[in-house]
Coordinates of C-alpha atoms in Angstrom, one line a residue:
M480 CA 79.0 113.2 98.3
Q481 CA 80.0 117.0 97.7
D482 CA 82.0 118.4 94.7
L483 CA 85.2 119.9 96.0
P484 CA 88.1 117.5 95.0
L485 CA 90.0 116.5 98.9
Q486 CA 86.0 115.4 99.4
R487 CA 85.9 113.7 96.4
A488 CA 89.2 111.9 96.7
F489 CA 88.2 111.0 100.4
Y490 CA 85.2 109.4 99.0
W491 CA 86.9 107.0 96.6
E492 CA 89.4 106.1 99.5
K493 CA 86.5 104.2 101.1
K494 CA 84.2 103.5 98.3
R495 CA 86.3 102.3 95.4
A496 CA 89.3 101.5 98.5
N497 CA 90.4 98.1 96.4
S498 CA 90.0 99.8 92.6
V499 CA 92.9 100.7 91.0
Y500 CA 93.5 104.7 90.3
L501 CA 97.1 105.7 89.6
S502 CA 99.7 103.1 87.0
Q503 CA 102.6 104.0 86.5
P504 CA 105.3 102.9 84.0
M505 CA 108.4 102.2 85.7
G506 CA 110.8 101.0 83.4
E507 CA 112.5 97.9 81.8
G508 CA 108.5 96.5 81.2
K509 CA 107.6 97.0 84.9
I510 CA 103.9 98.8 86.4
R511 CA 103.1 99.8 89.4
E512 CA 99.6 100.2 90.2
W513 CA 98.0 102.2 93.8
T514 CA 94.8 101.5 94.5
W515 CA 92.4 104.7 95.7
A516 CA 93.2 103.3 99.5
Q517 CA 96.9 103.1 98.9
A518 CA 97.2 106.6 96.9
M519 CA 95.6 108.2 99.9
N520 CA 97.6 106.7 102.5
E521 CA 100.8 107.7 100.8
A522 CA 99.3 111.2 100.4
R523 CA 98.0 110.8 103.8
R524 CA 101.7 110.4 105.2
M525 CA 103.5 112.9 103.4
A526 CA 100.7 115.5 103.9
A527 CA 101.4 114.2 107.9
W528 CA 104.9 115.1 107.2
L529 CA 104.3 118.6 105.2
K530 CA 101.9 119.7 108.7
A531 CA 104.5 118.7 110.8
Q532 CA 106.9 121.6 109.0
D533 CA 104.4 124.3 111.1
W534 CA 105.1 126.4 108.1
E535 CA 101.6 128.9 108.2
Q536 CA 98.4 128.0 106.2
G537 CA 98.4 128.7 102.7
A538 CA 101.5 128.2 101.8
R539 CA 103.0 127.6 98.9
V540 CA 104.5 123.8 98.0
A541 CA 105.8 123.5 94.4
I542 CA 105.7 120.4 92.6
M543 CA 108.3 119.9 89.4
S544 CA 108.2 116.4 87.8
K545 CA 106.8 115.1 84.2
N546 CA 103.8 113.3 85.0
T547 CA 103.5 110.8 87.5
A548 CA 101.7 109.5 90.0
W549 CA 103.3 110.9 92.3
W550 CA 102.4 114.1 91.3
I551 CA 98.4 113.5 91.8
M552 CA 100.2 112.4 95.8
A553 CA 102.1 115.4 96.3
D554 CA 98.7 117.6 95.1
L555 CA 96.8 115.8 97.2
A556 CA 99.4 115.7 100.4
I557 CA 99.6 119.7 99.7
W558 CA 95.8 120.6 100.1
M559 CA 95.9 118.5 103.1
A560 CA 98.7 119.5 104.8
G561 CA 96.7 123.4 104.1
Y562 CA 99.2 124.3 101.7
V563 CA 98.8 125.7 98.4
S564 CA 100.8 124.1 95.3
V565 CA 103.0 125.5 92.8
P566 CA 103.2 123.1 89.5
I567 CA 106.5 124.2 87.3
Y568 CA 107.0 123.1 84.2
P569 CA 109.2 119.9 83.4
N570 CA 111.4 121.9 81.1
L571 CA 112.0 125.1 82.3
Q572 CA 115.4 126.6 82.3
S573 CA 116.8 127.2 86.0
D574 CA 116.6 131.0 85.7
S575 CA 112.5 130.7 84.8
V576 CA 112.6 127.7 87.9
R577 CA 114.2 130.2 90.0
Q578 CA 111.9 133.1 89.0
I579 CA 109.3 131.1 89.5
L580 CA 109.9 130.0 93.2
E581 CA 111.4 132.4 94.3
H582 CA 108.0 134.8 93.4
S583 CA 106.2 132.4 94.9
D584 CA 107.6 132.3 97.9
S585 CA 107.6 128.2 98.1
K586 CA 108.7 126.7 101.1
L587 CA 109.4 123.2 99.3
V588 CA 109.7 121.8 95.6
F589 CA 108.8 118.1 95.5
V590 CA 111.6 116.9 92.3
G591 CA 110.6 114.5 89.9
K592 CA 111.3 112.9 86.7
L593 CA 112.6 115.3 84.7
D594 CA 114.6 115.4 81.0
D595 CA 117.3 117.4 82.2
P596 CA 117.2 117.4 85.7
Q597 CA 120.5 118.6 87.2
S598 CA 120.1 122.0 85.1
M599 CA 117.0 122.5 86.7
I600 CA 117.2 121.7 89.9
E601 CA 120.1 124.5 89.6
G602 CA 117.4 127.0 89.9
I603 CA 116.1 125.9 93.2
P604 CA 117.2 128.7 96.0
R605 CA 118.9 127.1 98.7
S606 CA 116.7 128.2 101.0
V607 CA 113.9 125.9 99.6
A608 CA 113.6 122.8 100.9
Q609 CA 113.6 119.7 98.3
V610 CA 111.9 115.8 98.2
G611 CA 112.5 113.7 95.6
T612 CA 109.9 111.3 94.5
P613 CA 110.8 108.1 93.2
L614 CA 112.2 108.4 89.4
C615 CA 114.2 111.6 90.1
A616 CA 117.5 111.0 88.7
I617 CA 119.1 113.0 91.1
K618 CA 119.9 113.4 94.8
T619 CA 117.5 115.7 96.9
Q620 CA 118.1 116.2 100.5
E621 CA 114.5 114.0 101.8
S622 CA 113.2 111.3 99.6
W623 CA 109.5 110.7 99.3
E624 CA 110.3 107.2 100.3
S625 CA 111.5 107.6 103.4
I626 CA 109.2 110.0 104.3
V627 CA 106.1 107.8 104.0
A628 CA 108.1 104.5 105.4
T629 CA 108.6 106.6 108.7
T630 CA 105.6 109.2 109.1
Q631 CA 102.3 107.9 110.4
P632 CA 99.5 109.1 107.7
L633 CA 97.5 112.2 108.8
Q634 CA 94.1 111.2 109.9
G635 CA 90.7 112.7 109.4
K636 CA 89.2 114.4 106.8
H637 CA 91.0 118.0 106.2
T638 CA 89.0 119.4 103.9
P639 CA 89.6 123.3 103.0
A640 CA 86.8 125.7 102.0
S641 CA 85.6 125.8 98.5
D642 CA 86.7 129.5 98.7
A643 CA 90.6 128.6 100.1
L644 CA 93.1 129.3 97.4
A645 CA 94.6 125.5 96.2
T646 CA 96.7 126.4 93.3
V647 CA 98.7 129.3 91.5
I648 CA 99.1 128.3 87.8
Y649 CA 101.6 130.3 86.1
T650 CA 101.1 130.8 82.7
S651 CA 103.3 129.4 79.7
G652 CA 104.5 132.8 79.4
T653 CA 104.8 133.4 75.6
T654 CA 105.2 137.2 75.9
G655 CA 107.7 137.5 79.1
F656 CA 107.9 136.3 82.6
P657 CA 104.3 134.0 83.6
K658 CA 101.9 135.8 85.5
G659 CA 100.6 133.3 88.2
A660 CA 96.8 132.5 88.2
M661 CA 95.1 132.0 91.4
H662 CA 93.0 129.1 91.6
D663 CA 90.2 127.8 94.6
F664 CA 89.2 124.6 95.1
A665 CA 85.7 125.8 93.7
A666 CA 87.5 126.1 90.4
F667 CA 87.8 122.6 89.9
A668 CA 84.8 121.7 91.3
H669 CA 82.4 123.7 88.6
T670 CA 84.9 122.7 86.1
S671 CA 84.4 118.9 86.8
K672 CA 80.7 119.6 87.0
A673 CA 80.7 121.3 83.6
L674 CA 82.7 118.2 82.3
H675 CA 80.4 115.7 83.9
Q676 CA 77.0 117.5 82.3
L677 CA 79.0 117.0 78.9
L678 CA 80.3 113.8 79.0
R679 CA 78.5 111.8 81.9
G680 CA 81.7 110.5 83.4
T681 CA 81.9 107.5 85.1
Q682 CA 84.0 104.9 87.2
A683 CA 84.8 102.9 84.0
D684 CA 86.3 106.1 82.2
R685 CA 90.0 105.5 81.8
F686 CA 92.5 108.4 81.9
F687 CA 95.9 109.1 79.7
S688 CA 97.9 111.8 81.7
Y689 CA 101.2 112.8 78.8
L690 CA 100.1 116.7 78.5
P691 CA 102.3 118.5 81.6
L692 CA 100.2 118.6 84.8
A693 CA 101.7 122.3 85.6
H694 CA 99.5 123.2 82.4
V695 CA 95.6 123.9 83.3
A696 CA 94.7 121.8 80.9
E697 CA 95.7 118.7 82.3
R698 CA 95.0 119.5 85.4
C699 CA 91.5 120.2 84.6
L700 CA 90.7 117.4 82.2
V701 CA 93.0 114.2 84.2
E702 CA 93.6 115.1 87.6
G703 CA 90.6 116.7 88.7
F704 CA 87.7 115.4 86.6
S705 CA 89.2 111.5 87.9
L706 CA 89.1 112.9 90.8
Y707 CA 85.4 113.8 90.6
T708 CA 84.5 110.6 88.8
G709 CA 86.1 108.4 90.6
A710 CA 88.0 107.4 87.2
P711 CA 91.5 105.7 86.8
V712 CA 94.6 107.7 85.6
F713 CA 97.5 105.6 83.5
F714 CA 100.7 107.7 82.9
A715 CA 103.3 107.7 80.1
E716 CA 107.2 106.7 80.2
S717 CA 108.5 108.7 77.7
L718 CA 108.3 109.4 73.8
D719 CA 109.5 105.8 72.8
T720 CA 107.3 104.0 74.5
F721 CA 104.1 106.3 73.8
V722 CA 102.5 104.0 71.6
Q723 CA 102.5 101.2 73.8
D724 CA 101.9 103.3 76.7
L725 CA 98.8 104.5 74.9
Q726 CA 97.8 100.6 74.0
R727 CA 98.1 99.7 77.8
A728 CA 95.3 103.0 78.7
R729 CA 93.2 102.4 75.9
P730 CA 91.5 105.9 77.3
T731 CA 88.2 106.4 77.2
L732 CA 88.8 110.2 77.4
F733 CA 91.6 111.9 75.6
F734 CA 92.9 115.3 75.1
S735 CA 95.5 116.7 72.3
V736 CA 97.1 119.5 71.3
P737 CA 97.3 120.1 67.7
R738 CA 100.7 119.2 66.5
L739 CA 99.8 115.8 68.4
W740 CA 96.9 115.1 66.5
M741 CA 98.9 115.8 63.2
K742 CA 101.9 113.6 64.4
F743 CA 99.5 111.4 64.9
Q744 CA 98.0 111.0 61.5
Q745 CA 101.5 111.4 59.9
G746 CA 102.7 108.2 61.2
V747 CA 99.4 106.7 59.8
M748 CA 99.8 108.3 56.9
A749 CA 103.9 107.1 57.1
K750 CA 102.8 103.1 57.3
M751 CA 99.9 103.7 54.9
P752 CA 99.5 106.4 51.7
S753 CA 96.5 108.2 52.1
R754 CA 95.3 107.3 48.9
K755 CA 95.2 103.5 49.8
L756 CA 93.7 104.4 53.5
N757 CA 90.8 106.6 51.6
L758 CA 90.2 103.8 49.3
L759 CA 89.9 100.9 52.0
L760 CA 88.1 102.8 54.0
S761 CA 85.3 103.2 51.1
L762 CA 84.8 99.9 51.7
P763 CA 81.4 98.6 53.3
V764 CA 82.5 96.2 55.2
L765 CA 86.4 95.9 54.6
G766 CA 86.5 99.9 56.0
R767 CA 84.8 98.9 59.5
V768 CA 87.4 96.5 60.1
V769 CA 90.6 99.1 58.8
R770 CA 88.5 101.9 61.1
K771 CA 88.9 99.5 64.1
K772 CA 92.6 98.7 63.1
V773 CA 94.1 102.2 62.9
L774 CA 92.6 103.3 66.1
H775 CA 93.2 100.3 67.7
G776 CA 97.0 101.2 66.7
L777 CA 97.0 104.7 67.7
G778 CA 95.2 103.0 71.1
L779 CA 92.5 105.3 70.9
D780 CA 90.1 102.4 70.0
S781 CA 88.1 103.0 72.9
V782 CA 88.1 106.8 73.0
R783 CA 84.3 108.1 73.1
F784 CA 85.5 111.6 73.7
A785 CA 88.5 113.1 72.0
G786 CA 89.2 117.0 73.1
T787 CA 91.5 119.3 71.4
G788 CA 92.5 123.1 71.8
A789 CA 95.5 125.5 72.8
A790 CA 95.2 126.0 68.7
A791 CA 93.4 125.8 66.0
L792 CA 93.2 122.2 63.8
P793 CA 93.6 122.6 60.2
P794 CA 89.8 121.5 58.9
S795 CA 91.3 118.7 56.8
V796 CA 92.9 116.8 60.2
V797 CA 89.0 117.4 61.3
A798 CA 87.8 115.7 58.5
W799 CA 90.5 112.9 58.5
Y800 CA 89.9 111.7 62.1
R801 CA 86.2 111.9 60.9
H802 CA 86.4 109.4 58.5
L803 CA 88.3 107.2 60.9
G804 CA 85.3 107.5 62.7
L805 CA 87.1 109.7 65.6
E806 CA 85.1 113.0 66.1
L807 CA 87.0 115.5 67.5
L808 CA 85.4 118.1 69.7
E809 CA 87.4 121.6 69.7
G810 CA 87.4 123.4 72.7
Y811 CA 88.7 126.9 74.1
G812 CA 90.1 128.0 77.6
M813 CA 92.9 130.0 79.5
T814 CA 94.5 129.4 82.0
E815 CA 92.7 131.9 84.0
Q816 CA 89.7 130.3 83.4
F817 CA 90.7 127.2 84.5
A818 CA 90.9 125.7 81.3
F819 CA 88.0 126.1 79.3
A820 CA 84.6 128.4 78.8
T821 CA 83.7 126.2 75.5
I822 CA 83.2 122.9 74.2
S823 CA 81.9 121.8 71.5
V824 CA 79.3 119.6 71.7
P825 CA 78.3 116.4 69.8
G826 CA 76.1 116.8 67.0
R827 CA 76.5 120.7 67.1
M828 CA 80.1 121.1 66.5
R829 CA 81.1 123.3 63.1
V830 CA 84.9 122.6 62.3
G831 CA 87.1 126.0 62.3
F832 CA 84.8 126.7 65.6
V833 CA 86.0 126.8 69.2
G834 CA 82.0 125.7 70.6
E835 CA 79.2 126.7 72.7
S836 CA 80.2 128.0 76.5
I837 CA 80.3 125.5 79.3
A838 CA 77.4 125.3 81.9
C839 CA 80.0 127.5 84.2
C840 CA 80.9 129.8 82.1
D841 CA 79.4 132.9 80.3
V842 CA 81.3 134.3 77.0
K843 CA 79.9 137.6 75.0
L844 CA 82.4 140.0 72.3
S845 CA 83.2 143.3 73.7
D846 CA 82.4 146.0 70.4
Q847 CA 86.2 145.7 69.5
G848 CA 85.7 141.6 68.9
E849 CA 87.5 141.0 71.6
V850 CA 85.6 137.5 73.7
L851 CA 85.1 138.3 77.5
T852 CA 84.6 135.9 79.8
R853 CA 83.1 135.5 83.5
G854 CA 82.0 132.8 85.8
P855 CA 82.7 130.8 89.0
A856 CA 86.0 128.8 88.1
H857 CA 87.4 131.8 87.0
M858 CA 91.2 132.7 88.9
K859 CA 91.1 134.7 91.8
G860 CA 93.6 137.4 90.3
Y861 CA 97.1 137.3 89.6
F862 CA 99.7 136.1 92.6
L863 CA 101.2 139.5 93.9
N864 CA 100.1 141.6 91.4
P865 CA 96.7 143.7 92.0
E866 CA 97.9 145.9 89.0
Q867 CA 97.9 143.3 86.0
T868 CA 94.5 141.4 88.1
R869 CA 92.7 145.0 87.6
D870 CA 94.1 145.5 84.2
A871 CA 92.9 142.2 83.3
Y872 CA 89.0 142.7 83.7
T873 CA 86.4 145.1 82.1
Q874 CA 85.2 147.5 84.8
D875 CA 82.1 145.2 84.7
G876 CA 83.9 142.1 85.9
W877 CA 84.4 140.4 82.6
L878 CA 87.7 139.0 81.6
K879 CA 89.5 140.4 78.5
T880 CA 90.8 137.2 76.8
G881 CA 92.7 139.2 74.3
D882 CA 91.6 136.6 71.7
C883 CA 89.3 138.4 68.7
G884 CA 86.3 135.7 67.8
E885 CA 82.8 135.5 66.3
L886 CA 79.9 134.0 67.2
D887 CA 77.6 132.4 64.7
D888 CA 73.6 132.5 65.4
Q889 CA 73.6 128.9 67.5
G890 CA 75.9 131.0 69.6
R891 CA 79.3 128.8 68.6
L892 CA 82.2 130.4 69.1
R893 CA 85.7 130.9 66.2
I894 CA 88.6 132.2 67.2
V895 CA 90.1 134.5 64.9
G896 CA 93.2 135.0 66.2
R897 CA 95.0 137.2 69.3
M898 CA 94.2 140.7 69.4
K899 CA 98.1 141.7 70.2
E900 CA 99.3 139.6 67.3
Q901 CA 97.6 141.1 65.0
F902 CA 100.2 143.5 62.4
K903 CA 100.1 145.6 60.0
T904 CA 101.7 145.7 56.7
S905 CA 103.5 148.2 55.1
K906 CA 100.3 148.9 53.6
G907 CA 98.4 149.9 56.8
K908 CA 96.4 146.7 56.6
Y909 CA 96.0 144.4 59.8
V910 CA 96.6 140.6 59.4
A911 CA 95.3 137.8 62.0
P912 CA 97.8 135.5 61.4
A913 CA 96.4 132.6 63.5
P914 CA 93.5 131.6 60.3
I915 CA 96.1 131.8 57.8
E916 CA 98.4 129.4 60.1
S917 CA 96.0 127.3 60.9
K918 CA 95.5 126.5 56.9
L919 CA 99.2 126.4 56.5
A920 CA 99.7 123.6 58.6
A921 CA 97.1 121.6 57.3
L922 CA 99.6 120.8 54.7
A923 CA 101.1 117.0 55.4
G924 CA 105.3 117.1 56.0
I925 CA 104.5 120.8 57.9
E926 CA 104.8 120.1 61.2
A927 CA 104.7 124.0 63.1
C928 CA 104.6 127.8 60.8
L929 CA 104.4 131.5 61.9
V930 CA 102.8 134.0 59.5
T931 CA 104.5 137.3 60.3
G932 CA 105.2 140.8 58.3
G933 CA 105.1 143.8 59.6
A934 CA 105.7 147.4 58.3
E935 CA 109.1 146.3 56.4
S936 CA 107.1 144.3 53.9
H937 CA 104.0 144.8 52.1
Q938 CA 102.9 141.6 52.1
P939 CA 102.8 138.3 55.1
F940 CA 105.2 135.8 54.6
A941 CA 105.5 132.1 56.8
I942 CA 108.6 130.4 58.2
V943 CA 107.8 127.0 57.9
M944 CA 109.3 124.2 60.6
L945 CA 109.8 120.7 59.5
P946 CA 109.1 117.3 60.9
E947 CA 112.3 116.2 62.9
G948 CA 114.4 114.3 60.9
R949 CA 112.6 115.3 57.8
W950 CA 115.3 118.1 56.6
S951 CA 117.8 115.5 56.0
A952 CA 115.6 113.9 53.8
M953 CA 115.3 117.3 52.2
R954 CA 119.1 117.4 51.0
N955 CA 118.3 115.2 48.7
P956 CA 117.2 117.2 45.2
G957 CA 113.9 115.3 43.9
A958 CA 112.5 115.3 47.3
R959 CA 113.3 118.8 47.7
S960 CA 111.6 119.7 44.2
E961 CA 108.5 117.7 44.7
F962 CA 107.6 119.4 47.9
T963 CA 108.5 122.5 46.7
S964 CA 106.0 122.0 44.4
Q965 CA 103.5 120.8 47.3
V966 CA 104.2 124.1 49.2
S967 CA 103.7 126.3 46.1
A968 CA 100.4 124.7 44.9
H969 CA 99.2 124.9 48.8
V970 CA 100.4 128.2 49.0
E971 CA 98.1 129.5 45.6
R972 CA 95.0 127.8 47.0
I973 CA 95.3 129.4 50.6
N974 CA 95.7 132.9 48.9
A975 CA 92.7 132.3 46.7
E976 CA 90.3 132.2 49.7
L977 CA 92.2 135.0 51.6
D978 CA 91.5 138.7 51.0
Q979 CA 94.4 140.5 48.9
H980 CA 96.4 142.2 52.0
E981 CA 96.3 138.6 53.7
H982 CA 98.0 136.8 50.7
L983 CA 101.4 135.0 51.9
S984 CA 104.3 136.6 49.7
F985 CA 106.2 133.7 50.0
V986 CA 106.9 130.4 52.3
A987 CA 110.3 130.3 53.9
I988 CA 111.8 126.8 55.0
V989 CA 114.2 126.2 57.6
P990 CA 116.1 123.6 59.4
E991 CA 115.9 124.0 62.9
Q992 CA 113.9 122.1 65.5
W993 CA 111.7 124.8 67.4
T994 CA 112.0 123.5 71.1
V995 CA 111.3 124.7 74.4
E996 CA 115.3 124.4 75.1
A997 CA 115.6 126.8 72.4
G998 CA 113.1 129.3 74.0
L999 CA 111.1 129.0 71.3
V1000 CA 107.8 127.5 72.2
T1001 CA 106.3 127.1 75.1
P1002 CA 105.9 123.9 77.4
T1003 CA 103.0 123.2 75.8
L1004 CA 104.1 124.1 72.6
K1005 CA 102.4 127.4 71.5
L1006 CA 104.7 129.7 69.8
K1007 CA 106.8 132.1 71.2
R1008 CA 106.5 135.1 68.4
N1009 CA 108.8 137.3 69.9
A1010 CA 111.3 134.4 69.7
L1011 CA 111.5 133.9 66.6
E1012 CA 110.6 137.0 65.2
A1013 CA 113.6 137.5 66.8
H1014 CA 115.5 134.7 66.1
Y1015 CA 114.6 135.4 62.1
R1016 CA 114.9 138.8 61.9
K1017 CA 118.3 139.0 60.3
H1018 CA 117.3 137.2 57.5
Y1019 CA 114.3 138.3 56.2
D1020 CA 116.1 140.3 53.9
Q1021 CA 118.0 138.4 52.1
W1022 CA 114.5 136.2 51.7
F1023 CA 112.9 139.1 50.1
K1024 CA 115.7 139.1 47.5
R1025 CA 115.3 135.8 46.6
G1026 CA 111.8 136.7 44.9
S1027 CA 110.5 133.0 45.0
P1028 CA 107.5 131.4 46.2
V1029 CA 109.4 128.6 48.2
V1030 CA 113.0 129.5 50.4
W1031 CA 114.8 127.4 51.5
H1032 CA 116.6 128.7 54.6
D1033 CA 120.2 125.9 54.1
H1034 CA 122.1 127.6 57.1
A1035 CA 120.5 127.8 60.5

């Protein structure tokens, strides 16, 4: 058996024909399942229809949907037909949809489950054909069901070469228009083999797919690795059913981002105060029972690998999960590297570090401390952008990540911050915001935060967003006073650990939720710093004049 994703799919189609591969919630508690043979049959039928459109080899076909079984089947169909898939985040504005479809010159877009389908479909140019998959809430030109019902399956094993272009993945656009990273089929193979070296994945594993498949991490860790291992994939239905979906899947391999790990923690602490939970966990026999019960309630009791990435996770959160018996292993990667360059190894992990370089990626630091990487899973370049491709690499072929890093004596990497995110205060001192944000976000009750400053301020300060619904509770004077004291004490502890020029002068707490729809975070919940600073800059003077360590911004 070879390692390319389509080769693996053809292998499991025969080897595990009657084993369930995809499990899709259909609403009202109903679940639809596909065996490997059934999933490949649908993909083959769609591939035959796509191939009959007679587009040129390598033509781009987009997928615009939340994660569903049809997302993966569509991807397989696109590849079997000899085309290139272009994922689109399921929560973009119509203008962004149009930009990506036009830039990629996509011939067709699969439209699936979306929160605001009418808005997003308005971004599809008239020249781009549409195929609606089941759970798509609006009428499209063609439907998946009718095509599958009336088209004979494509026969044979249509396997592109390892260096053939498989997908164009557009970055999440924290600083402007996203760039399309081109990845070949070998990228899937190299990263899957590296994951297998670390995790020893088997057909008995279970994947839970809920982070956007349009993002490279879910594409690599769920789609790519499930194709490699032959293990089943379970999908989430909605936020309302998320915990039930997770309990149904009981994944063995589970990856999440810091903001969601912290939400899980806050959910547990809302039901059981931290002091009581710690007391119960400290008891020899009862502690084991409580650990199992808490993890079972989260749907994480079967997890043998728990990964985290995309941003720094506060050490206190890592310690909290470890106390529950779940070791959160941090990793690091980018779209350009096909998801990951380093991973923390069980038994060798170090809190605050993102692990060691993986088998298919070399890592080093430039003289300026920038993290440089290279390897066979790296992108072939940016689509239709040779100038940005040249700028992304050093003259000797190392990818310039834009991240500042440090390596310890065992080769473990710590990300200090983004080169471009560092700012200079009016005192002429540079501040890296990410490490300070990680410390600040460790306080329960803080959902997200931004550390900023610049030439107009002597010291950096922070803007804080509360969890959804928490602002209303803070209208109670007693609750606000108590939380203000907690934040003040927390900032004092943080400042004691920082250099003088890094000390936070104050924290401004704002009422808004930072959402994708508002343009303040990316679809993967990364902060759009420029957008956030532009949104709040007009209030900076007012906040400074308050002269308070904690400022409540009561007016949106």
